[in-house]
Amino acid sequence: MLGLMQSQPLLISSLIEFAERHHGSAEIVSRRVEGDLHRYTYKDAAKRSRQVANALDGLKIGFSERVATLAWNGYRHLELYYGVSGSGRVLHTVNPRLHPDQIVWITNHAEDQVLCFDMTFLPIVQAVHARCPTVKRWVALCDADKLPADSGIPNLVSYEAWIAGHATTYAWPMFDENTASSLCYTSGTTGNPKGVLYSHRSTILHAYAACLPDVMCLSARDSVLPVVPMFHVNAWGIPYSAAMTGCKLVFPGPALDGKSVYELIESEQVTFAAGVPTVWQMLLGHMKPNKLHFSVLNRTVIGGSACPPAMISAFKDDYGVSVLHGWGMTEMSPLGTVCTLKNSHLALSKDEQLKILSKQGRSFFGVDMKIVDSAGKELPWDGKTYGDLYVKGPWILREYFKDDGGDPLVEGWFPTGDVATIDTDAYMQITDRSKDVIKSGGEWISSIDIENIAVGHPAVAMAACIGVAHPKWDERPIIAVVKRPGMDVSREELLKFYEGKTAKWQIPDDVVFVDAIPLGATGKMLKTRLRAILKDYKLPV
Ligand code: ADP
């Protein structure tokens, strides 16, 4: 017997319709490439999303065909999120920080029909357009009078001119909720990027989960700043969760430096922000010397790479902001875990709470996880035993887009490539990417632990730990360190700083001072490149 409730597919168009009807006057504020702040409401966004849908119909872009963006976080990008997916096409968000050859590769692989770009990325488009034969229309996200006269790009139109002539009414189509909605490629540090194809259903379920109190706890009273880019896993789903809750949305555009982000947080009374540790490092680096404080910001999700405990303490102790340490992957839409305390932890000391809050956290309904040994046998949740982390759930990848690399799943579980422990309270802690873990004398050393200690030193701005071949121990850790401007620390002082903070055999064998640590397209430390840079390095004897 079937239940007797209404059957309505979970479609992305219903989010913007809902926001328009129930939160029509809630604000969306964007810093534009032009530098000014643009303000409008969900009602305006909904109207212009429908114009986008009509414009795509006008170009005869078919159902499930791909429309690409190369754009910062901003209102026009949001309109494309809804106009493209809502009308049944697939929004392909391209990461502009990728190498132009990779952009060409994924644009061809995705068979993008239209590519919409912010003017910042005009030089990229000029460099790649001739190698992207599937793209029949290039759209510059600007007013008609800002379009360069001699760009050399055929079929170039300004976004405003493109949508202007189209009706603001549109009947969003109804279709199967499992239909593809958007596409995001992993950064592919090894081999070609792989496409993760989200569905309407997976996106909406993920958006619901993101709003939960133990995840992002979003509400209509929040003012939300996604610093995490809309070109990287849909800004962790915030553009969807925002429409679901009717919170105010604040987009930083291209200005991601500490000063600009701080000013935006204050001027727009941001209560919740989300980003990777490197962005928050820039923000704190601006606030401390200028003795600044937040007036209403109360929490921030930090993830994408490990958030050092020193950053969690700095936010809480100096600024009264709770850090929610999160973990996820492109393949997971991306939310997998977020760290918040349970009732039983509330009476613990501050230090004991920090130990828990430094973990990557608990999964929430919709994500199941387990750790397994090399034979695939499930390992205990004791907080000590580490193993390969596997996940499953309705917003986790089943197969890569147009990929012939075989089934990525193992008995229905997705192997994350991370090594982790899970404790008795179900808190997961990442030890390392499996390819970054350091194997010393048969034991494993977590490069994340070694980095976290180094960045706890006041003179260290950034630190990356890698393993170096050793004749006796297989591998030994060394730490590459970027010093804070105007501050100093010696090799000996830093090695001494490790004493008592980790087991003796885990203390790095050496410190290498560097000007910068190479970062990948999503702001993560690129250890492959660091290893290449240090290839002639010899351990001290
Ligand atoms: P890409 O695969 O394109 O680099 P993803 O965002 O999909 O980008 O990367 C996912 C990986 O990032 C995870 O598998 C994990 O290794 C790392 N990661 C994400 N969040 C955290 C975190 N909080 N702590 C440690 N590692 C993290």
XYZ file of C-alpha atoms and ligand atoms in Angstrom:
568
model
C 0.000 0.000 0.000
C 1.340 3.404 -0.939
C 1.052 6.417 1.306
C -1.578 8.912 0.362
C 0.497 12.059 0.358
C 1.146 14.415 -2.536
C 3.981 13.435 -4.770
C 6.126 16.336 -5.797
C 9.600 15.940 -7.260
C 12.383 17.727 -5.356
C 13.434 20.316 -7.935
C 15.811 23.277 -7.659
C 13.251 25.608 -9.268
C 10.996 25.078 -6.243
C 13.662 26.646 -3.997
C 13.691 29.964 -5.810
C 9.897 29.916 -6.138
C 9.638 29.371 -2.404
C 12.132 32.129 -1.609
C 10.265 34.524 -3.880
C 6.852 33.814 -2.339
C 7.865 33.522 1.310
C 11.026 35.615 1.637
C 10.588 37.913 -1.348
C 11.998 40.978 0.397
C 15.043 39.282 1.973
C 18.220 40.866 0.653
C 20.987 39.579 -1.593
C 24.055 41.811 -1.534
C 26.990 41.317 -3.900
C 30.345 42.949 -4.277
C 30.708 43.277 -8.026
C 33.776 42.949 -10.195
C 33.293 46.690 -10.819
C 33.995 47.189 -7.073
C 30.608 48.552 -5.957
C 27.967 46.785 -3.852
C 24.835 45.609 -5.617
C 21.624 45.020 -3.637
C 18.386 43.384 -4.502
C 15.985 40.735 -3.172
C 15.031 37.102 -3.705
C 12.043 38.425 -5.624
C 14.369 40.148 -8.095
C 16.628 37.095 -8.294
C 13.659 34.857 -9.093
C 12.485 37.197 -11.835
C 15.880 37.366 -13.496
C 16.383 33.571 -13.162
C 13.263 33.168 -15.261
C 14.727 35.543 -17.834
C 17.830 33.322 -17.930
C 15.622 30.275 -18.542
C 13.860 32.089 -21.402
C 17.207 33.184 -22.847
C 18.394 29.544 -22.860
C 15.171 28.499 -24.591
C 15.906 31.244 -27.112
C 19.296 29.685 -27.826
C 17.609 26.277 -28.138
C 19.791 24.754 -25.433
C 18.339 21.283 -24.908
C 17.259 19.497 -21.747
C 20.319 18.299 -19.759
C 22.745 20.227 -21.977
C 25.531 21.985 -20.094
C 25.837 25.705 -19.449
C 29.159 26.704 -17.914
C 30.156 29.522 -15.584
C 33.558 30.997 -14.874
C 32.499 33.394 -12.175
C 32.912 34.791 -8.671
C 30.233 34.651 -6.014
C 27.614 37.170 -7.055
C 23.974 37.759 -7.929
C 24.302 37.001 -11.643
C 25.956 33.696 -10.825
C 23.040 32.953 -8.472
C 20.541 33.678 -11.256
C 22.397 31.166 -13.434
C 22.263 28.592 -10.615
C 18.480 28.778 -10.729
C 17.797 29.677 -14.355
C 20.022 26.930 -15.785
C 19.192 24.043 -13.422
C 15.583 25.099 -12.879
C 14.877 24.916 -16.603
C 16.340 21.406 -16.832
C 19.807 22.258 -18.115
C 22.986 21.394 -16.214
C 25.017 24.158 -14.600
C 28.724 23.453 -14.995
C 30.727 25.624 -12.601
C 34.304 25.893 -13.846
C 37.115 26.758 -11.457
C 38.963 29.736 -12.991
C 42.072 28.907 -10.980
C 42.629 25.776 -13.034
C 45.310 25.832 -15.698
C 43.839 27.025 -19.046
C 44.625 23.607 -20.579
C 42.493 21.977 -17.858
C 39.695 24.481 -18.495
C 39.791 23.513 -22.173
C 39.783 19.844 -21.240
C 36.764 20.012 -18.952
C 34.802 22.369 -21.217
C 35.207 19.860 -24.023
C 34.555 16.880 -21.781
C 31.357 18.508 -20.476
C 30.413 19.617 -24.010
C 29.421 23.030 -22.679
C 27.057 24.915 -25.000
C 27.191 28.321 -23.364
C 29.902 29.784 -21.135
C 29.162 32.773 -18.878
C 32.169 34.563 -17.385
C 33.025 37.486 -15.145
C 35.107 40.166 -16.857
C 38.039 39.290 -14.561
C 38.340 36.095 -16.571
C 38.242 37.670 -20.040
C 41.964 36.904 -20.581
C 41.300 33.207 -19.808
C 38.391 33.124 -22.252
C 40.507 34.865 -24.898
C 43.168 32.192 -24.399
C 40.838 29.178 -24.536
C 37.802 30.015 -26.686
C 39.275 28.769 -29.966
C 39.833 25.359 -28.376
C 36.254 25.030 -27.072
C 34.266 24.155 -30.202
C 31.094 23.070 -28.384
C 30.495 26.538 -26.918
C 28.133 28.395 -29.224
C 27.590 31.477 -27.082
C 29.993 33.345 -24.772
C 28.280 35.562 -22.220
C 30.166 38.258 -20.321
C 28.564 38.893 -16.923
C 28.301 42.657 -17.315
C 26.225 45.512 -18.702
C 26.106 45.958 -22.468
C 28.265 49.096 -22.335
C 31.054 47.216 -20.485
C 31.540 44.714 -23.289
C 34.948 45.132 -24.923
C 34.678 46.143 -28.575
C 37.514 44.004 -29.881
C 37.691 40.969 -27.600
C 38.373 38.617 -30.497
C 35.704 36.244 -29.117
C 33.000 35.358 -31.647
C 29.394 35.171 -30.433
C 30.124 37.264 -27.376
C 27.216 39.016 -25.724
C 26.787 40.833 -22.434
C 24.642 39.052 -19.850
C 22.401 42.065 -19.373
C 21.764 42.394 -23.110
C 21.270 38.620 -23.364
C 18.501 38.400 -20.777
C 17.018 41.879 -21.254
C 14.618 41.131 -24.072
C 13.195 38.037 -22.387
C 9.987 37.651 -20.416
C 10.134 37.599 -16.629
C 7.489 34.880 -16.557
C 8.376 31.232 -17.097
C 6.661 27.976 -16.208
C 9.398 25.919 -14.552
C 9.175 22.423 -16.042
C 8.404 19.364 -13.909
C 10.621 16.329 -14.375
C 12.179 13.416 -12.511
C 14.016 14.650 -9.404
C 16.929 12.356 -10.266
C 17.647 14.485 -13.345
C 21.145 16.023 -13.443
C 21.266 19.602 -12.150
C 24.900 20.650 -11.924
C 28.397 19.495 -12.653
C 31.647 20.164 -10.830
C 35.039 18.693 -11.644
C 37.501 17.660 -8.948
C 40.752 19.551 -9.225
C 42.607 16.494 -10.494
C 46.010 16.948 -8.919
C 46.838 13.594 -10.486
C 45.451 12.762 -13.927
C 42.552 14.475 -15.628
C 39.798 16.094 -13.562
C 36.739 13.960 -12.900
C 33.186 15.240 -13.253
C 30.748 14.929 -10.368
C 27.181 15.237 -11.633
C 24.697 16.287 -8.952
C 20.954 15.729 -9.269
C 18.015 17.892 -8.204
C 17.182 15.360 -5.522
C 20.729 15.132 -4.140
C 21.021 18.927 -4.118
C 17.773 19.490 -2.235
C 18.410 16.760 0.323
C 21.899 18.169 0.885
C 20.447 21.678 1.249
C 17.996 20.469 3.886
C 20.794 18.774 5.808
C 23.029 21.860 5.651
C 20.344 23.888 7.462
C 20.217 21.507 10.448
C 21.236 22.955 13.834
C 24.278 20.689 14.092
C 25.384 21.530 10.541
C 25.155 25.219 9.504
C 22.056 26.053 11.577
C 20.713 28.491 8.980
C 17.601 30.557 9.553
C 15.720 33.572 8.227
C 17.477 35.643 10.924
C 20.932 34.965 9.496
C 23.050 37.058 7.203
C 25.260 34.558 5.397
C 28.579 35.119 3.651
C 29.837 32.236 1.519
C 33.484 33.071 0.934
C 33.849 29.545 -0.402
C 33.475 29.967 -4.154
C 30.376 29.092 -6.114
C 32.778 27.456 -8.597
C 33.894 24.970 -5.951
C 31.207 22.421 -5.042
C 28.413 24.997 -5.292
C 29.773 27.076 -2.396
C 29.074 24.078 -0.141
C 25.415 24.247 -1.145
C 24.817 27.634 0.520
C 23.037 29.217 -2.482
C 20.395 26.469 -2.150
C 20.157 26.391 1.651
C 19.850 30.183 1.654
C 16.782 30.118 -0.591
C 15.365 27.322 1.565
C 15.609 29.452 4.717
C 15.282 32.976 3.317
C 18.436 34.196 5.035
C 20.164 37.305 3.768
C 22.909 36.365 1.299
C 26.133 38.328 1.036
C 28.492 37.621 -1.876
C 32.129 38.762 -1.723
C 32.776 38.816 -5.489
C 36.482 38.876 -6.291
C 37.578 40.688 -3.097
C 38.765 37.883 -0.827
C 41.544 39.729 1.019
C 41.240 40.150 4.801
C 40.322 43.843 4.700
C 37.532 43.469 2.121
C 36.050 40.391 3.796
C 36.135 42.100 7.203
C 34.453 45.245 5.888
C 31.732 43.210 4.210
C 31.094 41.175 7.370
C 30.627 44.372 9.341
C 28.688 46.462 6.804
C 26.235 43.642 6.037
C 26.000 42.433 9.656
C 27.043 38.913 8.680
C 26.200 36.319 11.348
C 27.566 33.245 9.586
C 30.413 32.787 7.112
C 31.971 29.807 5.355
C 35.408 29.305 3.848
C 38.709 27.435 3.716
C 41.432 28.023 6.357
C 43.659 30.108 4.045
C 40.906 32.743 3.654
C 40.359 33.001 7.414
C 44.087 33.265 7.935
C 44.045 36.398 5.763
C 41.072 37.762 7.720
C 42.662 37.182 11.135
C 45.952 38.533 9.779
C 44.142 41.793 8.986
C 42.129 42.020 12.203
C 44.808 41.407 14.823
C 47.247 44.221 13.992
C 44.347 46.626 13.421
C 42.682 45.625 16.738
C 39.349 44.959 15.040
C 36.353 43.019 16.370
C 33.188 41.524 14.964
C 29.886 43.043 15.967
C 27.511 40.187 15.100
C 29.417 37.323 13.444
C 28.822 34.337 15.713
C 29.890 31.237 13.806
C 31.843 30.113 10.784
C 32.219 26.814 8.993
C 35.826 26.110 8.121
C 36.739 23.134 5.959
C 38.259 21.987 2.700
C 41.498 21.303 4.525
C 42.274 20.812 8.193
C 41.515 23.790 10.403
C 44.349 24.137 12.948
C 43.221 24.196 16.610
C 45.116 27.508 16.953
C 42.645 29.053 14.505
C 39.639 27.624 16.361
C 40.957 29.149 19.635
C 41.784 32.485 17.999
C 38.235 32.820 16.666
C 36.638 31.835 19.979
C 38.938 33.488 22.519
C 39.751 36.701 20.664
C 36.503 37.279 18.762
C 33.757 35.157 20.368
C 33.133 33.281 17.114
C 32.448 29.519 17.137
C 34.301 27.578 14.472
C 32.438 24.626 13.018
C 35.145 22.416 11.585
C 33.742 20.656 8.543
C 34.933 17.951 6.204
C 33.700 16.932 2.799
C 34.537 16.370 -0.825
C 33.366 17.392 -4.271
C 32.061 13.825 -4.546
C 29.902 14.434 -1.439
C 28.129 17.646 -2.535
C 30.324 18.321 -0.348
C 29.173 18.070 3.295
C 30.228 14.932 5.162
C 30.832 15.954 8.762
C 30.659 19.090 10.886
C 31.978 19.338 14.414
C 29.668 20.448 17.210
C 29.558 19.220 20.793
C 27.056 16.754 22.186
C 25.194 17.258 25.435
C 27.623 15.023 27.302
C 30.525 17.360 26.399
C 29.087 20.554 27.788
C 30.567 20.072 31.259
C 34.087 19.363 29.927
C 36.922 21.851 30.362
C 37.691 24.308 27.562
C 40.807 22.339 26.592
C 38.918 19.068 26.429
C 36.216 20.695 24.336
C 38.862 22.132 21.977
C 40.254 18.624 21.497
C 36.840 17.488 20.277
C 36.146 20.620 18.233
C 39.454 20.202 16.389
C 38.221 16.924 14.925
C 36.465 16.958 11.557
C 33.276 16.054 13.397
C 30.143 13.983 13.233
C 28.159 13.020 10.190
C 24.479 13.832 10.142
C 21.505 11.951 8.752
C 22.209 11.304 5.070
C 25.888 10.415 5.425
C 27.014 7.085 6.775
C 30.681 6.318 7.224
C 33.071 3.574 8.235
C 36.807 2.972 8.435
C 38.291 -0.164 6.925
C 41.679 -1.911 6.806
C 43.537 -2.785 3.602
C 41.438 -5.955 3.244
C 38.210 -3.941 3.481
C 37.373 -5.164 7.009
C 35.555 -2.617 9.159
C 37.671 -1.212 12.003
C 36.518 -0.254 15.507
C 35.360 3.230 16.509
C 37.810 3.738 19.377
C 39.394 7.058 18.394
C 42.779 5.349 17.948
C 42.509 2.804 15.164
C 42.896 4.473 11.803
C 41.790 3.176 8.444
C 40.517 4.150 4.998
C 37.394 6.250 5.288
C 34.381 5.083 3.265
C 31.062 6.919 2.959
C 27.606 6.427 1.501
C 24.409 8.383 1.215
C 21.939 10.052 -1.162
C 24.201 13.047 -1.977
C 27.357 11.006 -2.484
C 28.695 10.117 -5.925
C 27.784 6.811 -7.545
C 29.752 7.215 -10.779
C 31.870 9.923 -12.416
C 30.498 11.724 -15.468
C 31.482 10.034 -18.771
C 34.263 8.126 -17.081
C 35.535 4.735 -18.129
C 37.722 4.225 -15.086
C 35.418 1.519 -13.699
C 33.078 1.476 -10.709
C 34.426 3.859 -8.062
C 32.380 2.219 -5.293
C 33.363 -0.729 -3.116
C 30.249 -2.719 -2.220
C 28.159 0.450 -2.402
C 30.575 2.608 -0.385
C 32.636 5.477 -1.782
C 36.312 5.309 -0.726
C 37.257 8.900 0.120
C 41.029 8.515 -0.172
C 41.296 9.861 3.389
C 42.653 8.007 6.394
C 40.736 8.619 9.610
C 39.822 7.520 13.114
C 36.284 7.476 14.508
C 35.780 7.696 18.273
C 33.168 6.104 20.530
C 30.975 9.226 20.209
C 31.099 8.900 16.356
C 33.451 11.873 15.842
C 35.674 11.390 12.820
C 39.191 12.758 12.674
C 41.203 12.855 9.465
C 44.737 11.561 9.908
C 45.707 12.427 6.357
C 45.031 12.020 2.670
C 46.159 8.416 2.180
C 48.834 9.650 -0.244
C 50.192 12.195 2.270
C 50.441 10.001 5.345
C 54.069 9.523 6.448
C 55.162 5.960 7.066
C 58.008 5.878 9.548
C 59.339 2.548 10.829
C 56.035 0.766 10.206
C 54.069 3.452 12.075
C 52.048 6.242 10.495
C 52.553 9.909 11.222
C 49.732 12.340 10.504
C 51.083 15.281 8.535
C 48.028 17.262 9.703
C 49.013 16.809 13.378
C 52.567 17.947 12.660
C 51.327 21.001 10.727
C 48.807 21.932 13.425
C 51.558 22.107 16.043
C 53.774 24.284 13.837
C 51.025 26.822 13.099
C 50.416 27.031 16.859
C 53.780 28.863 17.044
C 53.229 32.619 16.857
C 55.919 33.165 14.210
C 54.554 30.529 11.790
C 52.083 31.622 9.127
C 51.787 28.367 7.216
C 53.321 24.901 7.463
C 53.315 21.777 5.304
C 54.668 18.437 6.445
C 55.933 15.894 3.924
C 57.754 12.574 4.188
C 61.316 12.244 2.917
C 62.890 8.870 2.086
C 65.057 7.524 4.912
C 67.354 4.463 4.704
C 66.348 3.071 8.081
C 62.833 4.343 8.781
C 61.461 4.346 5.196
C 60.261 7.919 5.565
C 60.803 10.718 8.031
C 58.751 13.913 8.329
C 60.128 17.355 7.580
C 58.208 20.563 7.905
C 58.248 23.403 5.374
C 57.441 26.673 7.089
C 56.457 30.174 5.971
C 57.255 32.727 8.676
C 54.884 35.536 9.593
C 56.040 38.861 8.209
C 58.303 40.642 10.697
C 58.613 37.602 12.988
C 61.377 35.084 13.390
C 61.876 31.560 14.645
C 64.918 29.315 14.202
C 64.966 25.653 13.189
C 66.075 24.683 16.715
C 63.385 26.787 18.419
C 60.662 25.273 16.296
C 61.849 21.698 16.868
C 61.973 22.413 20.601
C 58.408 23.767 20.373
C 57.299 20.237 19.388
C 58.595 18.698 22.626
C 55.773 17.530 24.840
C 53.195 18.202 22.110
C 53.659 14.939 20.216
C 55.529 11.661 20.581
C 59.292 12.137 20.178
C 59.509 9.915 17.102
C 56.880 12.024 15.353
C 58.828 15.278 15.700
C 60.064 16.332 12.241
C 63.707 15.658 11.437
C 64.165 19.092 9.931
C 62.602 22.486 9.259
C 62.859 24.048 5.811
C 62.005 27.730 5.616
C 60.269 28.699 2.370
C 58.798 31.945 0.984
C 55.489 30.316 0.107
C 53.795 26.950 0.025
C 52.265 26.135 -3.363
C 48.464 26.168 -3.306
C 46.135 24.320 -5.677
C 43.058 25.622 -7.475
C 40.877 25.230 -4.390
C 43.292 26.907 -1.974
C 44.741 23.693 -0.578
C 48.432 23.082 -0.053
C 49.786 21.282 -3.102
C 52.099 18.736 -1.559
C 52.886 17.137 -4.912
C 54.415 20.429 -6.042
C 56.151 20.976 -2.702
C 57.728 17.530 -3.001
C 58.891 18.419 -6.517
C 60.385 21.706 -5.267
C 62.227 19.866 -2.483
C 63.285 16.916 -4.624
C 67.013 17.559 -4.078
C 66.544 18.037 -0.355
C 68.709 15.758 1.833
C 67.906 14.921 5.443
C 70.519 16.139 7.937
C 72.817 13.304 9.046
P 39.578 18.380 -4.569
O 39.337 16.906 -4.509
O 39.142 19.026 -5.790
O 40.906 18.812 -4.011
P 37.694 18.492 -2.537
O 37.150 19.686 -1.863
O 36.780 17.522 -3.105
O 38.604 19.076 -3.576
O 38.740 17.780 -1.578
C 38.309 16.851 -0.654
C 39.441 16.513 0.272
O 39.854 17.649 1.024
C 39.040 15.515 1.316
O 39.039 14.206 0.820
C 40.092 15.748 2.388
O 41.307 15.110 2.082
C 40.331 17.233 2.294
N 39.564 17.900 3.356
C 38.391 18.539 3.251
N 38.021 19.051 4.449
C 38.990 18.718 5.333
C 39.203 18.929 6.740
N 38.353 19.627 7.472
N 40.313 18.411 7.298
C 41.205 17.717 6.569
N 41.063 17.484 5.252
C 39.983 17.973 4.642
